[in-house]
Coordinates of C-alpha atoms in Angstrom, one line a residue:
X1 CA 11.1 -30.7 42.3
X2 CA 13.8 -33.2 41.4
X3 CA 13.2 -36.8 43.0
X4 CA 9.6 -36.1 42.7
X5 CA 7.5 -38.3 40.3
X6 CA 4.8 -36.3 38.7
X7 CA 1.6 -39.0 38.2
X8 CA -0.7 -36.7 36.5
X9 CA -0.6 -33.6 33.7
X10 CA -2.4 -31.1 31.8
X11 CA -0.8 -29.2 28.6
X12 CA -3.3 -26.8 27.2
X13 CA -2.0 -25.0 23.7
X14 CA -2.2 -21.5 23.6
X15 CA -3.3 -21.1 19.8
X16 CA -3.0 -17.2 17.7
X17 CA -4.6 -17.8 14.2
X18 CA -4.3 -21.6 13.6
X19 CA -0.8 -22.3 15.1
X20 CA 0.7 -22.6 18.8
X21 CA 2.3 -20.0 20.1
X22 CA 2.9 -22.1 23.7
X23 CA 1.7 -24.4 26.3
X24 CA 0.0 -24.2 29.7
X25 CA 1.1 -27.4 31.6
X26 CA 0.0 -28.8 34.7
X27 CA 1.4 -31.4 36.3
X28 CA 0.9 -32.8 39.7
X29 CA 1.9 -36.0 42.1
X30 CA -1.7 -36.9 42.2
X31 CA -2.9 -39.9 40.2
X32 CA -5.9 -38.9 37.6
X33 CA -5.9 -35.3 38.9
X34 CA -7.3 -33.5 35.8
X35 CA -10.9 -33.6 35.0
X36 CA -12.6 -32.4 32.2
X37 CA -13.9 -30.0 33.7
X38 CA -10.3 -28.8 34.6
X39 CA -9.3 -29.1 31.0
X40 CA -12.1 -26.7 30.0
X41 CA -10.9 -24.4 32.5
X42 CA -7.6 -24.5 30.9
X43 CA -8.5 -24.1 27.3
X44 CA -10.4 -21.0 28.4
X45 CA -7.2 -19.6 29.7
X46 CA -5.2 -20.0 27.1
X47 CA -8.2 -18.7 24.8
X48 CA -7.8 -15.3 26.9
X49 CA -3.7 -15.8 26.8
X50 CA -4.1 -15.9 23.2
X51 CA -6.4 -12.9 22.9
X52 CA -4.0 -11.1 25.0
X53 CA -0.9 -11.9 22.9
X54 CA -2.9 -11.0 20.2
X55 CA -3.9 -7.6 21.4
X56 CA 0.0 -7.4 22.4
X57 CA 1.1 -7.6 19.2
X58 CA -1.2 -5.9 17.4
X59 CA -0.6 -2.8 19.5
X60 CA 3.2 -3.2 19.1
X61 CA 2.7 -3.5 15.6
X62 CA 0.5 -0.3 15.3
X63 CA 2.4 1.7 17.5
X64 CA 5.3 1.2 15.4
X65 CA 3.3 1.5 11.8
X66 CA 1.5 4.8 13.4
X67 CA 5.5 6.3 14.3
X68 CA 6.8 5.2 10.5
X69 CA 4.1 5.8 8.7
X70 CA 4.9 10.1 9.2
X71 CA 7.4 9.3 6.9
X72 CA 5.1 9.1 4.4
X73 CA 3.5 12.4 5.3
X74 CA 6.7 14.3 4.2
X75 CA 7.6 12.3 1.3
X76 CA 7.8 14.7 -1.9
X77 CA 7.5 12.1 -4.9
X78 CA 6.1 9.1 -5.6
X79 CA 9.6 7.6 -5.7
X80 CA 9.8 8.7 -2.3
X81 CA 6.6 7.2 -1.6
X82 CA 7.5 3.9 -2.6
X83 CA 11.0 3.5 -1.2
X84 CA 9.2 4.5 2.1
X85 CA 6.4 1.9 2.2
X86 CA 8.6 -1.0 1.1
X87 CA 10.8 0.0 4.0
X88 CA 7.6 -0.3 6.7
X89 CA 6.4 -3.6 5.3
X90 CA 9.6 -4.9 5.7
X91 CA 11.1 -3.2 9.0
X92 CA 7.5 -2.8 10.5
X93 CA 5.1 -5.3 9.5
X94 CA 7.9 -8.0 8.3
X95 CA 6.0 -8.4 5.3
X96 CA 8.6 -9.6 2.5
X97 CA 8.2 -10.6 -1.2
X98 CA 5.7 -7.6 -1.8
X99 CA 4.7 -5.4 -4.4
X100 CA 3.2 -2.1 -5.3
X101 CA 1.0 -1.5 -8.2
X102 CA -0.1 1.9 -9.6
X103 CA -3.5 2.1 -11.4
X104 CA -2.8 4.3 -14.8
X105 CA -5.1 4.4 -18.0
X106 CA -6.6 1.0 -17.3
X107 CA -4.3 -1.2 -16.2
X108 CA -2.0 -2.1 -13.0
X109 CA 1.7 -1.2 -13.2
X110 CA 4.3 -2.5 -11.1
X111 CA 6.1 0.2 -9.7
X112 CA 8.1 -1.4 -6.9
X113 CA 8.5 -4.9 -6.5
X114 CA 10.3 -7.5 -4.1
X115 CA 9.6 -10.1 -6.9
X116 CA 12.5 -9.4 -9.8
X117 CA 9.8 -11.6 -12.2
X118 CA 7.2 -8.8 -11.4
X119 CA 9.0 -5.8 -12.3
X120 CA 7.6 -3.3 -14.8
X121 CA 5.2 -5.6 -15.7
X122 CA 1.7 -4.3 -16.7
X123 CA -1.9 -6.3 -15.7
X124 CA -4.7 -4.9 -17.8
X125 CA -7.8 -3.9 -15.1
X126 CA -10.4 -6.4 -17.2
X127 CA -7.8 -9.3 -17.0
X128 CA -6.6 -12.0 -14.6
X129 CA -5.3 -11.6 -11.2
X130 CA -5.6 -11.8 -7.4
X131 CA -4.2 -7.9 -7.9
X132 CA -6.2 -6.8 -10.6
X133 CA -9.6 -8.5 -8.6
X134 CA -8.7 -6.2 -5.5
X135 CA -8.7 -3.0 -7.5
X136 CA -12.1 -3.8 -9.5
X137 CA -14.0 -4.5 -6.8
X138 CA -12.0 -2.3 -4.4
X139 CA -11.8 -5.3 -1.3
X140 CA -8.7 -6.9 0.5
X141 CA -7.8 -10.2 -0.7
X142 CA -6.4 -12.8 1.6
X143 CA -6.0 -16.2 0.2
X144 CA -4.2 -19.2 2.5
X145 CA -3.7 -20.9 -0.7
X146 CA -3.3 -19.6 -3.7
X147 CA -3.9 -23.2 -5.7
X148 CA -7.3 -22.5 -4.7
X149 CA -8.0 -19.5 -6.6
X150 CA -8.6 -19.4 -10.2
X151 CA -7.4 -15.5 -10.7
X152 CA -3.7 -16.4 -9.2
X153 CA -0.8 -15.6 -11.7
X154 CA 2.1 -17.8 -11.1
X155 CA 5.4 -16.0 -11.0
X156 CA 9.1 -18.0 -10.7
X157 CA 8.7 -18.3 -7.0
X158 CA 6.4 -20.8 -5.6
X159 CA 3.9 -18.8 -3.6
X160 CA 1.0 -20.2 -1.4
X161 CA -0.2 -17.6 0.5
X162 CA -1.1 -13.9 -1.3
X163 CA -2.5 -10.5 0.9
X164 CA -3.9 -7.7 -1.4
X165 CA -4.8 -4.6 -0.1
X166 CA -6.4 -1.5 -2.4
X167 CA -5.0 1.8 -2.1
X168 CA -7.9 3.7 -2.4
X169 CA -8.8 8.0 -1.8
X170 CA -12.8 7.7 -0.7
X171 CA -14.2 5.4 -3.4
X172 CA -11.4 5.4 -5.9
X173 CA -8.5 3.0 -6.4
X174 CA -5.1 4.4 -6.7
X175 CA -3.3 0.8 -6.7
X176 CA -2.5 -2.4 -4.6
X177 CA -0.1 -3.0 -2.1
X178 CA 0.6 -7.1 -2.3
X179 CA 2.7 -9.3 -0.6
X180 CA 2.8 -13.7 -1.5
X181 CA 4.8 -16.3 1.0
X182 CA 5.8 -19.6 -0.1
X183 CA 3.7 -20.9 3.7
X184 CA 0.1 -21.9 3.6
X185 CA -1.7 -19.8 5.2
X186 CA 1.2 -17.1 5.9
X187 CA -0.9 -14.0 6.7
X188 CA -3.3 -13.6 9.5
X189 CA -6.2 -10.8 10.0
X190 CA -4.0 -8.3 12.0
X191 CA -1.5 -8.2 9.0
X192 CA -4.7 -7.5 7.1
X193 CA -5.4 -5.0 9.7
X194 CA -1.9 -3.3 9.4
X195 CA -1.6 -3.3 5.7
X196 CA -5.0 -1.8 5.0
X197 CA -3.2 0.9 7.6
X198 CA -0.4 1.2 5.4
X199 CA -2.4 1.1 2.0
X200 CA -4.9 4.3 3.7
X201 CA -1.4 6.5 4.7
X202 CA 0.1 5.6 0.9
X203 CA -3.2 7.1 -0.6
X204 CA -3.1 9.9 1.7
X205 CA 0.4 10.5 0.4
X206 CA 0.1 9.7 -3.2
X207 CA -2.7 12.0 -2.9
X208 CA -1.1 14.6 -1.5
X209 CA 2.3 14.4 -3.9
X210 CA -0.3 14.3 -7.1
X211 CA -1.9 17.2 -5.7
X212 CA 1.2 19.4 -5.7
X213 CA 2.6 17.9 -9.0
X214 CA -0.7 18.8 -10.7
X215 CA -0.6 22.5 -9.1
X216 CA 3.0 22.8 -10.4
X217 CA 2.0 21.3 -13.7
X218 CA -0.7 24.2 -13.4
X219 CA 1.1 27.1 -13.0
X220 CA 3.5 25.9 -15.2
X221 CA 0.5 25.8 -18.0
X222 CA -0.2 29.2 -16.7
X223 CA 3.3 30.8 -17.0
X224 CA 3.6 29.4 -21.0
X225 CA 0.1 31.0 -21.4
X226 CA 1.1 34.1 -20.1
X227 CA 4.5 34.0 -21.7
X228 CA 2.3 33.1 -24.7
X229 CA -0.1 36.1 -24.5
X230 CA 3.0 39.0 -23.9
X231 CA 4.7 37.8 -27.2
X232 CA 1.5 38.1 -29.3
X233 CA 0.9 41.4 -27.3
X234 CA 4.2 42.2 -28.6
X235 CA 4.0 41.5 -31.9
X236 CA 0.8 43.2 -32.1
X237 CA 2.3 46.3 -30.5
X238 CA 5.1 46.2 -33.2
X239 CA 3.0 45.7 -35.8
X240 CA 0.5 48.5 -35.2
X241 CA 3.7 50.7 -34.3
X242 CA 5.2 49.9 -37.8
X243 CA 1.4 50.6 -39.3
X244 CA 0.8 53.8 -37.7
X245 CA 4.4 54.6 -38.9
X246 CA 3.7 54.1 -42.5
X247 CA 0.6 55.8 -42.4
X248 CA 1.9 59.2 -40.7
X249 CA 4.7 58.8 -43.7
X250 CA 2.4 58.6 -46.1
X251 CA 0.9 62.0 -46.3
X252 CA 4.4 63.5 -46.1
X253 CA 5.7 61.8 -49.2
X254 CA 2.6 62.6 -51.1
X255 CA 3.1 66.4 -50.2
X256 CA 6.9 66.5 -50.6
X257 CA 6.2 64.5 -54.1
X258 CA 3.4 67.2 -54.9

């Protein structure tokens, strides 16, 4: 109330993974009106604000993930695939500075990349990297700073923070999804969460398109074979026609020679 001298006050921070995310303040006209007692009360509070916000969010975030992600369940190439999942971690999970890597004889291939220094660029599976780590052992990696880890590649941009997720179909790796910040300790264990979401719907649909590109790959196989099979057929049929032509002419000529 204005003209009214506050003697005493409480501010409690609410905290969400390491940082502040607001304040409960108290404040009152009574001199020495807190306790201790009332300041553990408060920090509980805000420990259950938090854990609501966090809940919040996370549901927000899943809701939203859960309606883009049946984009992906339509998608029709891996192209398609791709353009589709950079557009959720951006739109969805506001996850720039990412990258997708493809597992192929051996080695990780960027096949989509926020990074320009990353594109096309190929890590063998038995070399070094935070990326190349996550598909041997098949784990998410979450590092608040990357200085820290041995395995880190250095690209131009000055990352800190790295999140890499496997793509993986039951027990085998299909790729990476990855995403760096230039903040300590960017990412927090719901964006783990959501991108090891995203990283199971991209292996459902990479799965799913290299299923149907393999049964068109099939029949094509199938139709040369078959296509294969008539023209011998056919030359065999013209060669035993021309045979058993010569051989009905032969008696002929030796009696009309006779």
């Amino acid at each position: 109330q204005i003209g009214v001298q506050m003697l005493s006050e409480l501010a409690v921070p609410v905290v969400f993974e390491g940082k502040a995310i607001g304040v409960i303040n108290l404040e009152t006209e009574v001199l020495d009106a807190y306790s201790e007692n009332d300041q553990q009360l408060v920090e509980t509070l805000a420990e259950h604000v938090a854990s609501a916000y966090s809940k919040i969010q996370y549901d927000e975030r899943l809701n939203a993930l859960h309606s883009f992600s049946l984009e992906l369940g339509v998608t029709k190439s891996e192209n398609e695939i791709i353009e589709t999942t950079f557009r959720i971690m951006r739109e969805v999970l506001q996850l720039p500075n990412a990258s997708i890597q493809i597992l192929k004889d051996n080695a990780l291939v960027t096949v989509g990349v926020d990074l320009p220094e990353f594109q096309a660029m190929v890590f063998p599976i038995d070399g070094k990297g935070v990326t190349v780590r996550v598909a041997r052992e098949a784990r998410t990696i979450r590092l608040g700073d990357v200085r820290l880890d041995p395995d880190f590649v250095k690209g131009t941009t000055d990352s800190r923070s790295e999140l890499a997720v496997p793509i993986m179909v039951e027990d085998r790796v299909l790729g990476v999804l990855n995403v760096e910040s230039e903040e300590l300790d960017a990412y927090s264990s719901d964006d783990e969460r959501m991108m090891e979401v995203l990283a199971q719907n991209v292996a459902s649909a990479l799965s799913r398109v290299h299923a149907a590109e393999e049964k068109v790959e099939l029949e094509r196989q199938v139709l040369v074979e078959q296509v294969r099979v008539e023209q011998e057929l056919g030359e065999l049929k013209t060669q035993f026609i021309s045979t058993a032509t010569h051989e009905l002419r032969t008696p002929v000529t030796s009696i009309l020679g006779y």
